PDB file of C-alpha atoms and ligand atoms in Angstrom:
ATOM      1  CA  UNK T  75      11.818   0.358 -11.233  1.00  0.00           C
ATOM      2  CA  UNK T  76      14.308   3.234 -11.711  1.00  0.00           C
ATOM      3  CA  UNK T  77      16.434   4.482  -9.156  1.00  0.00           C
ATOM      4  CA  UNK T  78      15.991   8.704  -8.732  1.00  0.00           C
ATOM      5  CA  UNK T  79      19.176   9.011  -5.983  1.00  0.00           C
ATOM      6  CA  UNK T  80      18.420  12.831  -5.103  1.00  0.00           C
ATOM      7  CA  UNK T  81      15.457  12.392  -3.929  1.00  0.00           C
ATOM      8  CA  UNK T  82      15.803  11.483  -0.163  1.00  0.00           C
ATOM      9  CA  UNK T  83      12.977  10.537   2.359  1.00  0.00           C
ATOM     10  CA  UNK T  84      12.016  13.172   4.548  1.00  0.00           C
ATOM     11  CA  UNK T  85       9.156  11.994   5.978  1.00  0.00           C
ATOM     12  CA  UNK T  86      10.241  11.119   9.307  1.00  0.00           C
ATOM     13  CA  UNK T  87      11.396  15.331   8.994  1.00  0.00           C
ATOM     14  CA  UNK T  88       8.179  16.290   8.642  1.00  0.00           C
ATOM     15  CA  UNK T  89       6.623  14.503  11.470  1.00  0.00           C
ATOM     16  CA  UNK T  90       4.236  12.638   8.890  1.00  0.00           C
ATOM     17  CA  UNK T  91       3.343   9.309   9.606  1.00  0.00           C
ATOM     18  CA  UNK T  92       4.817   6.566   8.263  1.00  0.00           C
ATOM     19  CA  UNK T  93       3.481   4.387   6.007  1.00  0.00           C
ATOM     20  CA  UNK T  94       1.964   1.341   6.645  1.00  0.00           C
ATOM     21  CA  UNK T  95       4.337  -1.992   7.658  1.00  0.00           C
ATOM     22  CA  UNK T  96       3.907  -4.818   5.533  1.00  0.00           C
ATOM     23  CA  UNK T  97       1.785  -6.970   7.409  1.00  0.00           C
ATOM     24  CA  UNK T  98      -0.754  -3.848   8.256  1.00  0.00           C
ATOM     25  CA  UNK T  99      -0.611  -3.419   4.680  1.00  0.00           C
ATOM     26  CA  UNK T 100      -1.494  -6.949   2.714  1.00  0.00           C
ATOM     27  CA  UNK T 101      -4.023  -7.254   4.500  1.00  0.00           C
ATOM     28  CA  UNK T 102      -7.029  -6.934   1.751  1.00  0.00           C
ATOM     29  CA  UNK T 103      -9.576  -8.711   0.136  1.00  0.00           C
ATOM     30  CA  UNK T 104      -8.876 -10.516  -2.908  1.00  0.00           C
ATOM     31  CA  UNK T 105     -11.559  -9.145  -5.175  1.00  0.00           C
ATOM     32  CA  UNK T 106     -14.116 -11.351  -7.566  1.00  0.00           C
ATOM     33  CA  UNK T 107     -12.034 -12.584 -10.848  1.00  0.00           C
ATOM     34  CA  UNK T 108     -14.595 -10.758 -12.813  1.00  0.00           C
ATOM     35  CA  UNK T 109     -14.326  -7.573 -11.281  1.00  0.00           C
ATOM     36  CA  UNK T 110     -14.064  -4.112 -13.344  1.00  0.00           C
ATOM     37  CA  UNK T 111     -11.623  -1.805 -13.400  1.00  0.00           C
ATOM     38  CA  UNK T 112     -11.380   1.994 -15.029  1.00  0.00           C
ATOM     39  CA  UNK T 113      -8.036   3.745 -16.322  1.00  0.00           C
ATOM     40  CA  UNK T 114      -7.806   7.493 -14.908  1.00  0.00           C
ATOM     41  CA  UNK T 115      -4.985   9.926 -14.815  1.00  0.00           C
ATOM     42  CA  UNK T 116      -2.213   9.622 -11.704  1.00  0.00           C
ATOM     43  CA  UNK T 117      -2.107  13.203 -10.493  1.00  0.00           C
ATOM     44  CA  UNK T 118      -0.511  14.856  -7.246  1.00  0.00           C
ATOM     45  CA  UNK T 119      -4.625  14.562  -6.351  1.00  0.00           C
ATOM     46  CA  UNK T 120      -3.336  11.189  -5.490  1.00  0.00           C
ATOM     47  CA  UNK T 121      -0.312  10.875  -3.784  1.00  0.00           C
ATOM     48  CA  UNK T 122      -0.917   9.271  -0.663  1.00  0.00           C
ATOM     49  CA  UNK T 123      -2.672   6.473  -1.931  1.00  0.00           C
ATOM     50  CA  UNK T 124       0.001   6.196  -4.483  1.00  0.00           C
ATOM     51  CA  UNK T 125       2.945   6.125  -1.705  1.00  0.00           C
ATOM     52  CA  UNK T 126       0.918   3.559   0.116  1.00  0.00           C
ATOM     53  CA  UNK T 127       0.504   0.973  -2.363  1.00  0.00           C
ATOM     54  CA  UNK T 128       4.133   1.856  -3.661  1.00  0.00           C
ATOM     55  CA  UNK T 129       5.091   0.760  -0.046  1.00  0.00           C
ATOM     56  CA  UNK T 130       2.698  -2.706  -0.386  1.00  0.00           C
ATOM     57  CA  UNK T 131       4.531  -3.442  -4.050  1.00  0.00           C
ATOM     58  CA  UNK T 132       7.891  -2.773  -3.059  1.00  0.00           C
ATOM     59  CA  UNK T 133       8.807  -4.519  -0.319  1.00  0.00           C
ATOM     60  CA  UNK T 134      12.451  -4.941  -0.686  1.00  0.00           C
ATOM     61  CA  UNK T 135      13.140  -1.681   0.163  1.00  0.00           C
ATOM     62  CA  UNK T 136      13.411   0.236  -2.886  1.00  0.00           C
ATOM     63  CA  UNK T 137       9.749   2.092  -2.592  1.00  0.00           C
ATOM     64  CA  UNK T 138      10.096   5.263  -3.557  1.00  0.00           C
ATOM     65  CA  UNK T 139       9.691   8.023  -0.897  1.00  0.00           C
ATOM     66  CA  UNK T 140       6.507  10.686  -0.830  1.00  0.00           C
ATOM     67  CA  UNK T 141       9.569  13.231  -1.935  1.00  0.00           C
ATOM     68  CA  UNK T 142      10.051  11.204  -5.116  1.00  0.00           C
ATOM     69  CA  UNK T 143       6.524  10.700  -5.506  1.00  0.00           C
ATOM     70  CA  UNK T 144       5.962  14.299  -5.095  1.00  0.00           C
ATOM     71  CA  UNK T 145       8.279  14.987  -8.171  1.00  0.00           C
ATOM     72  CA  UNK T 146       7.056  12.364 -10.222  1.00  0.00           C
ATOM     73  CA  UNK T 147       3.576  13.424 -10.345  1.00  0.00           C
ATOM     74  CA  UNK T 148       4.060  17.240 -10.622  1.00  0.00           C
ATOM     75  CA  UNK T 149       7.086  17.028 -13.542  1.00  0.00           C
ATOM     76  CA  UNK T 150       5.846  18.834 -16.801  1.00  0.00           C
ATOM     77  CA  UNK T 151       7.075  15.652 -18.425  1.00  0.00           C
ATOM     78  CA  UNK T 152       4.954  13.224 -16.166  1.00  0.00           C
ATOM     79  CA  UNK T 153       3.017  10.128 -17.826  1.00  0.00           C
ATOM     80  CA  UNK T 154       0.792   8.487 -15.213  1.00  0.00           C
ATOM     81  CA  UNK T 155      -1.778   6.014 -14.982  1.00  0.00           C
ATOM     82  CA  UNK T 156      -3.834   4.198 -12.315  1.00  0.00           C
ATOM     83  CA  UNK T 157      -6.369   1.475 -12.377  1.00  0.00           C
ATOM     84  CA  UNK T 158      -9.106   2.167  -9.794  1.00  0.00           C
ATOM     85  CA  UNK T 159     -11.773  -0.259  -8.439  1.00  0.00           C
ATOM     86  CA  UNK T 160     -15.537   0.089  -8.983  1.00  0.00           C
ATOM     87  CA  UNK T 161     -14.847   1.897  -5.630  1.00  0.00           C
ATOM     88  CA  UNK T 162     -12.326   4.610  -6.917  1.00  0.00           C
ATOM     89  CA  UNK T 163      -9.672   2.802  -5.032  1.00  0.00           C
ATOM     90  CA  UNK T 164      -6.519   2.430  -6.445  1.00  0.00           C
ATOM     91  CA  UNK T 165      -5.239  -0.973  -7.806  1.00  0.00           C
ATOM     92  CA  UNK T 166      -2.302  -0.041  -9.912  1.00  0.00           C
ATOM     93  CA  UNK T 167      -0.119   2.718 -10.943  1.00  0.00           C
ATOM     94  CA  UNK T 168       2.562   3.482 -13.927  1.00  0.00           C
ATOM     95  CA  UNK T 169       4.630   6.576 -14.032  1.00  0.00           C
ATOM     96  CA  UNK T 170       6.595   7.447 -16.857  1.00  0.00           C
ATOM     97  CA  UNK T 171       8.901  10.693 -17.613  1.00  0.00           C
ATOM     98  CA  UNK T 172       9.344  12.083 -21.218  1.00  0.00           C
ATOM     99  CA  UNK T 173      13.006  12.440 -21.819  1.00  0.00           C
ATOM    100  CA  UNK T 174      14.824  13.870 -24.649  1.00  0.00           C
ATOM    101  CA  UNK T 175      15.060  12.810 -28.150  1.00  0.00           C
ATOM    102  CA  UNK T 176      11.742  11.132 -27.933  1.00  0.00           C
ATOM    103  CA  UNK T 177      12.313   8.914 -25.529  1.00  0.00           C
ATOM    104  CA  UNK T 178      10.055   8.089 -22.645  1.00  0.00           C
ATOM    105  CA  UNK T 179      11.358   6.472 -19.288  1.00  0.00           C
ATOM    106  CA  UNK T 180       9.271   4.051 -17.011  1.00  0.00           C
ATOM    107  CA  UNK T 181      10.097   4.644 -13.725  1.00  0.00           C
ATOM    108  CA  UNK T 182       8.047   2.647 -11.960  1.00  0.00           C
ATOM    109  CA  UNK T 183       4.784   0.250 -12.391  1.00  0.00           C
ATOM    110  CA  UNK T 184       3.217  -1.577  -9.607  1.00  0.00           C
ATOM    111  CA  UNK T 185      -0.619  -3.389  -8.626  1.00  0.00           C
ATOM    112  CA  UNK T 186      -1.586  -4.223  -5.277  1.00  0.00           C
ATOM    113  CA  UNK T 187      -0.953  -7.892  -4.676  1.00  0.00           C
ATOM    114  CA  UNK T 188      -4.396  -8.667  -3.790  1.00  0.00           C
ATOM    115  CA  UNK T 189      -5.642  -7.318  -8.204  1.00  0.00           C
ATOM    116  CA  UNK T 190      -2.416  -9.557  -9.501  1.00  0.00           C
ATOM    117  CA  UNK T 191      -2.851 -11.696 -12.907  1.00  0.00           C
ATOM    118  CA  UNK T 192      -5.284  -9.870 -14.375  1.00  0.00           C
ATOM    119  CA  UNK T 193      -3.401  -8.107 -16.644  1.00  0.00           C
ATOM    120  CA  UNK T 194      -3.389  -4.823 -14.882  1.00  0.00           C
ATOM    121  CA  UNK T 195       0.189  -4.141 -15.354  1.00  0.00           C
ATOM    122  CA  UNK T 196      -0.268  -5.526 -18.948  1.00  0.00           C
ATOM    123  CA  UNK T 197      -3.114  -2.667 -19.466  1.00  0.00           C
ATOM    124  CA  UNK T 198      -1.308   0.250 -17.824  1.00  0.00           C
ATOM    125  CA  UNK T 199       1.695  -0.485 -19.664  1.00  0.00           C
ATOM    126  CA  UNK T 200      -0.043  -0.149 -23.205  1.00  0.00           C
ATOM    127  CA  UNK T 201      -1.692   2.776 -21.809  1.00  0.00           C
ATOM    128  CA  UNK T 202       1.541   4.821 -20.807  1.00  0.00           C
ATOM    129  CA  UNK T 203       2.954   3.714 -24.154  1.00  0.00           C
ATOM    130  CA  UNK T 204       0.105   5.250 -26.124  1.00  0.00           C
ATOM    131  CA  UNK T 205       0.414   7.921 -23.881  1.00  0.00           C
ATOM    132  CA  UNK T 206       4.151   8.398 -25.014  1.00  0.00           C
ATOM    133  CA  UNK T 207       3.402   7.488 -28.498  1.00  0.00           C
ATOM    134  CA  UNK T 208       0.882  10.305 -28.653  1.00  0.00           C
ATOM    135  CA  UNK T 209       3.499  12.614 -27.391  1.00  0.00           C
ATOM    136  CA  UNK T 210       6.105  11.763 -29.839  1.00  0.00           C
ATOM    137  CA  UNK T 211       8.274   8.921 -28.011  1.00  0.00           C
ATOM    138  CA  UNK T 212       9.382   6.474 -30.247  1.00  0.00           C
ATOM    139  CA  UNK T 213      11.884   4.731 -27.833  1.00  0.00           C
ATOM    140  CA  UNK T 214      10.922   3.813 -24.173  1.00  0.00           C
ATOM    141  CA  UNK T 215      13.232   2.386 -21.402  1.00  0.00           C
ATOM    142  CA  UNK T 216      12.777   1.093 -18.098  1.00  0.00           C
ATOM    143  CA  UNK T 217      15.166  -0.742 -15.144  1.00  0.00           C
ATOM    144  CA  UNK T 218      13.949  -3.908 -13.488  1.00  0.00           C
ATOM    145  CA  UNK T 219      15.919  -5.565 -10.725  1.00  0.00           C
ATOM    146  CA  UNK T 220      18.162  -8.563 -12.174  1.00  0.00           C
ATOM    147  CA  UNK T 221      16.468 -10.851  -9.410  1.00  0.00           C
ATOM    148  CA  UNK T 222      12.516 -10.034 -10.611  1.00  0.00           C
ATOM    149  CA  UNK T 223      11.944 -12.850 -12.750  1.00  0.00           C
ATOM    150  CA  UNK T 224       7.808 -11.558 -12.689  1.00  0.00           C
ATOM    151  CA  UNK T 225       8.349  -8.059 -13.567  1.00  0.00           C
ATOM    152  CA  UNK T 226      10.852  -9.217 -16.151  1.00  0.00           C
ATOM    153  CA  UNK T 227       8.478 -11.484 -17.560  1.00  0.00           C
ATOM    154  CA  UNK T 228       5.965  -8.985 -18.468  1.00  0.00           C
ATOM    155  CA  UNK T 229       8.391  -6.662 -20.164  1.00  0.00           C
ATOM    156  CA  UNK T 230       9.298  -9.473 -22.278  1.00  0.00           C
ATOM    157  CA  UNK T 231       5.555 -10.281 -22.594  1.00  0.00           C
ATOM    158  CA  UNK T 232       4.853  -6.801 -24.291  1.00  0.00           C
ATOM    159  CA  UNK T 233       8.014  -6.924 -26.087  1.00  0.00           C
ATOM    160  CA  UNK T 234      10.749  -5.243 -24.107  1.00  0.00           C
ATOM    161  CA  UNK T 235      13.974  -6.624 -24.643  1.00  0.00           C
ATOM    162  CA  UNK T 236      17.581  -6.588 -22.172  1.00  0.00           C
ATOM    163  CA  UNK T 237      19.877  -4.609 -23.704  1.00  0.00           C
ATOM    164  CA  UNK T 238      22.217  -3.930 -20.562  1.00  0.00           C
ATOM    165  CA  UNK T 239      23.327  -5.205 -17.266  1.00  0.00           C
ATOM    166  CA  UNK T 240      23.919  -2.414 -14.515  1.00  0.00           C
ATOM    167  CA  UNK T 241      26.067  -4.352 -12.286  1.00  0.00           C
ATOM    168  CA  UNK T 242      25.172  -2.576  -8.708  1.00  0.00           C
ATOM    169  CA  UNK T 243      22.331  -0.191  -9.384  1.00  0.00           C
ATOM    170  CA  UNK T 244      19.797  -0.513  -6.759  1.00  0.00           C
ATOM    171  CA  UNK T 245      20.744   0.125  -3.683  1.00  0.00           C
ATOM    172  CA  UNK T 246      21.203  -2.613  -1.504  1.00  0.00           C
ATOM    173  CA  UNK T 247      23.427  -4.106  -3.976  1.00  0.00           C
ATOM    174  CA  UNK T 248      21.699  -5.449  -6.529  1.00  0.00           C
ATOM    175  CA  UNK T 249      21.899  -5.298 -10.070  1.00  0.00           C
ATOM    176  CA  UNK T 250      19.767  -3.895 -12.529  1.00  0.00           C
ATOM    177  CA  UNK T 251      18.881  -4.359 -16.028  1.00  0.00           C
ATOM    178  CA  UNK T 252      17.662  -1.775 -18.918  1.00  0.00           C
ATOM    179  CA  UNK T 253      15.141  -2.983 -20.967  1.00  0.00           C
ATOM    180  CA  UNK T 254      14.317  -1.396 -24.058  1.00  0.00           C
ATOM    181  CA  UNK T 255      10.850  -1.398 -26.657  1.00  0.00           C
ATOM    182  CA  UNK T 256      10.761   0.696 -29.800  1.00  0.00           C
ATOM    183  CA  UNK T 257       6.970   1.913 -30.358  1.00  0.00           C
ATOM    184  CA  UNK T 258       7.918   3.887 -33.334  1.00  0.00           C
TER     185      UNK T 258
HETATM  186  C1  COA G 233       5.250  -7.182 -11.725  1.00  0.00           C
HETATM  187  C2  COA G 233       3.796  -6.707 -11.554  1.00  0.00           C
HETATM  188  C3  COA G 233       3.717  -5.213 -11.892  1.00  0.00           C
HETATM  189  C4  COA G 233       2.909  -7.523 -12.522  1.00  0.00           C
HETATM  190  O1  COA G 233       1.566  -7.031 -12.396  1.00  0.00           O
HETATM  191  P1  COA G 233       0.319  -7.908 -12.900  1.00  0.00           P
HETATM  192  O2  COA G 233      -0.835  -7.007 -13.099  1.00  0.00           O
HETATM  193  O3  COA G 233       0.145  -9.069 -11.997  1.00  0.00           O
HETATM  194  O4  COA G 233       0.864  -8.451 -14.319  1.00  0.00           O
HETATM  195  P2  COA G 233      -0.028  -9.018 -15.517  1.00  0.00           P
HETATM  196  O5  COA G 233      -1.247  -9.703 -14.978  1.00  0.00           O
HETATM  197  O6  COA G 233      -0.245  -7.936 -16.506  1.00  0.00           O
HETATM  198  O7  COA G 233       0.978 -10.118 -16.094  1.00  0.00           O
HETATM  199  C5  COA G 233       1.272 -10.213 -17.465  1.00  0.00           C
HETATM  200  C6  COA G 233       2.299 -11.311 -17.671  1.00  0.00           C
HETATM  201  O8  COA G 233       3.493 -11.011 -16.941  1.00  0.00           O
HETATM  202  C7  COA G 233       4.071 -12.231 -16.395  1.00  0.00           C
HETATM  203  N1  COA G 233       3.956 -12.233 -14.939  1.00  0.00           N
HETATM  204  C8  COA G 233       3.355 -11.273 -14.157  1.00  0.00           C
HETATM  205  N2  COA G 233       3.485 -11.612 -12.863  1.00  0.00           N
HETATM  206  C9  COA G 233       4.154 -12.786 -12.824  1.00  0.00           C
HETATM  207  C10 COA G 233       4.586 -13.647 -11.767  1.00  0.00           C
HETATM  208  N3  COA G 233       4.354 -13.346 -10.475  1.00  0.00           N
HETATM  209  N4  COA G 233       5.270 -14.774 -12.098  1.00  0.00           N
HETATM  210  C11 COA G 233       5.522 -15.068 -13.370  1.00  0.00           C
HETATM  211  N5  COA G 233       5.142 -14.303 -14.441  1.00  0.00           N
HETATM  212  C12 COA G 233       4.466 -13.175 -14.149  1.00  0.00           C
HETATM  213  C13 COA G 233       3.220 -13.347 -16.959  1.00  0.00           C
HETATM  214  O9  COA G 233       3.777 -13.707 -18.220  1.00  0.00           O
HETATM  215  C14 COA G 233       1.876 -12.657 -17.126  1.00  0.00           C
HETATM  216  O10 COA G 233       1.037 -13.291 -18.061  1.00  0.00           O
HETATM  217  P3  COA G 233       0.122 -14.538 -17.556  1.00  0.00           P
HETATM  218  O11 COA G 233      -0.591 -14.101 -16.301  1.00  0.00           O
HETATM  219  O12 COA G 233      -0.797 -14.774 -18.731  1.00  0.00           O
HETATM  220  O13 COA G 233       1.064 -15.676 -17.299  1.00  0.00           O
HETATM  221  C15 COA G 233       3.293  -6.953 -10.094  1.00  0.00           C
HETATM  222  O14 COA G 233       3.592  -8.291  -9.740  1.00  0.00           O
HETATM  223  C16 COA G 233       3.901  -6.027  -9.068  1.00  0.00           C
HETATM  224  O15 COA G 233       3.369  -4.953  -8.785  1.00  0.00           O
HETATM  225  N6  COA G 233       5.051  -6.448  -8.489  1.00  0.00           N
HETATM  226  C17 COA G 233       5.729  -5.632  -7.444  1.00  0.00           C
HETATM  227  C18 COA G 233       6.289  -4.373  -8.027  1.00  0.00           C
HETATM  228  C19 COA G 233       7.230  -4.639  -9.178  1.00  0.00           C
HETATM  229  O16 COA G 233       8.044  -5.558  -9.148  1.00  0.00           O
HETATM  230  N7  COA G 233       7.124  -3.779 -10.219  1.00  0.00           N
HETATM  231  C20 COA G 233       8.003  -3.822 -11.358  1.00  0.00           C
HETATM  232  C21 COA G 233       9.259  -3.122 -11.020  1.00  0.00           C
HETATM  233  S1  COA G 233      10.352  -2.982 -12.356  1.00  0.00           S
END
């Protein structure tokens, strides 16, 4: 998950609600093992539902606010994917940004904890590198927190390797690391 530092929650501004605590929030069904899924576009369309699950994957703090969201989804250079349920609700999300000299930057990929293991992340991944491949990206980057042995894992799974330690980056201390692929 990258960090985007200007963009500062202002939620609490705006008199919106906040989003749901943690415990509200995991509550949910853990669906059959054979359930379907469908790939759609991530649009503004769906930004709430986006911000809430973002809030239900990122627990440590680091969930992006609506703001952030808000410029994520209406950039000219935005990538996004979700994975909805048979019932249009959203299990997963991936939202890139096309940078310059072709490459593309994954800011952030995350599946509700209750759709985990079944290669969702694996899926939306390949998607938003098609997705980048198709718009002339051959180099795509992403930051995972040093201490997320999972998410790290399925980089290396799809063939992303560490090319950098960013001793501080997140935060509340922590450090990151930048993880490269070449899908030239
Ligand atoms: C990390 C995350 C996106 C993985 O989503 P997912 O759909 O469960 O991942 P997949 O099913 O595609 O997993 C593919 C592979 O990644 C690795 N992996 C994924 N989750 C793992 C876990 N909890 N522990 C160990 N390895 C894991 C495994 O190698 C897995 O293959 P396997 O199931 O055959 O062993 C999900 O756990 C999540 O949303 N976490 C919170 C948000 C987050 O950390 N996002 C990444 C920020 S950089």
């Amino acid at each position: 998950m990258a960090v985007l530092k200007k963009f500062r929650p202002r939620w609490w501004l705006n008199g919106r609600q906040s989003p749901q605590t943690e415990s509200q929030a995991n509550i949910a069904l853990v669906p059959p093992i054979n359930a379907r899924y469908d790939l759609r576009p991530l649009t503004i369309s769906q930004i709430d539902e986006c911000w809430r699950l973002d809030q239900r994957c990122f627990v440590d703090g680091e969930a992006y606010s609506r703001d952030t969201f808000e410029y994520l989804l209406t950039a000219p250079e935005s990538v996004s994917y979700r994975v909805v349920t048979q019932n249009s609700a959203m299990a997963g999300f991936v939202i890139g940004l096309l940078e310059p000299d072709h490459t593309g930057h994954i800011t952030t990929v995350g599946i509700a904890p209750e759709h985990r293991r079944r290669r969702l992340a694996s899926f939306l991944m390949e998607r938003i590198e098609d997705g980048f491949r198709r718009r002339d990206v051959r180099i795509v980057r992403l930051e995972v927190r040093a201490s997320n042995v999972s998410a790290q894992k399925l980089y290396l799974s799809l063939g992303y390797s560490v090319t950098q330690r960013l001793p501080k980056y997140y935060s509340n201390g922590g450090d990151g690391l930048l993880m490269i692929k070449s899908i030239g």
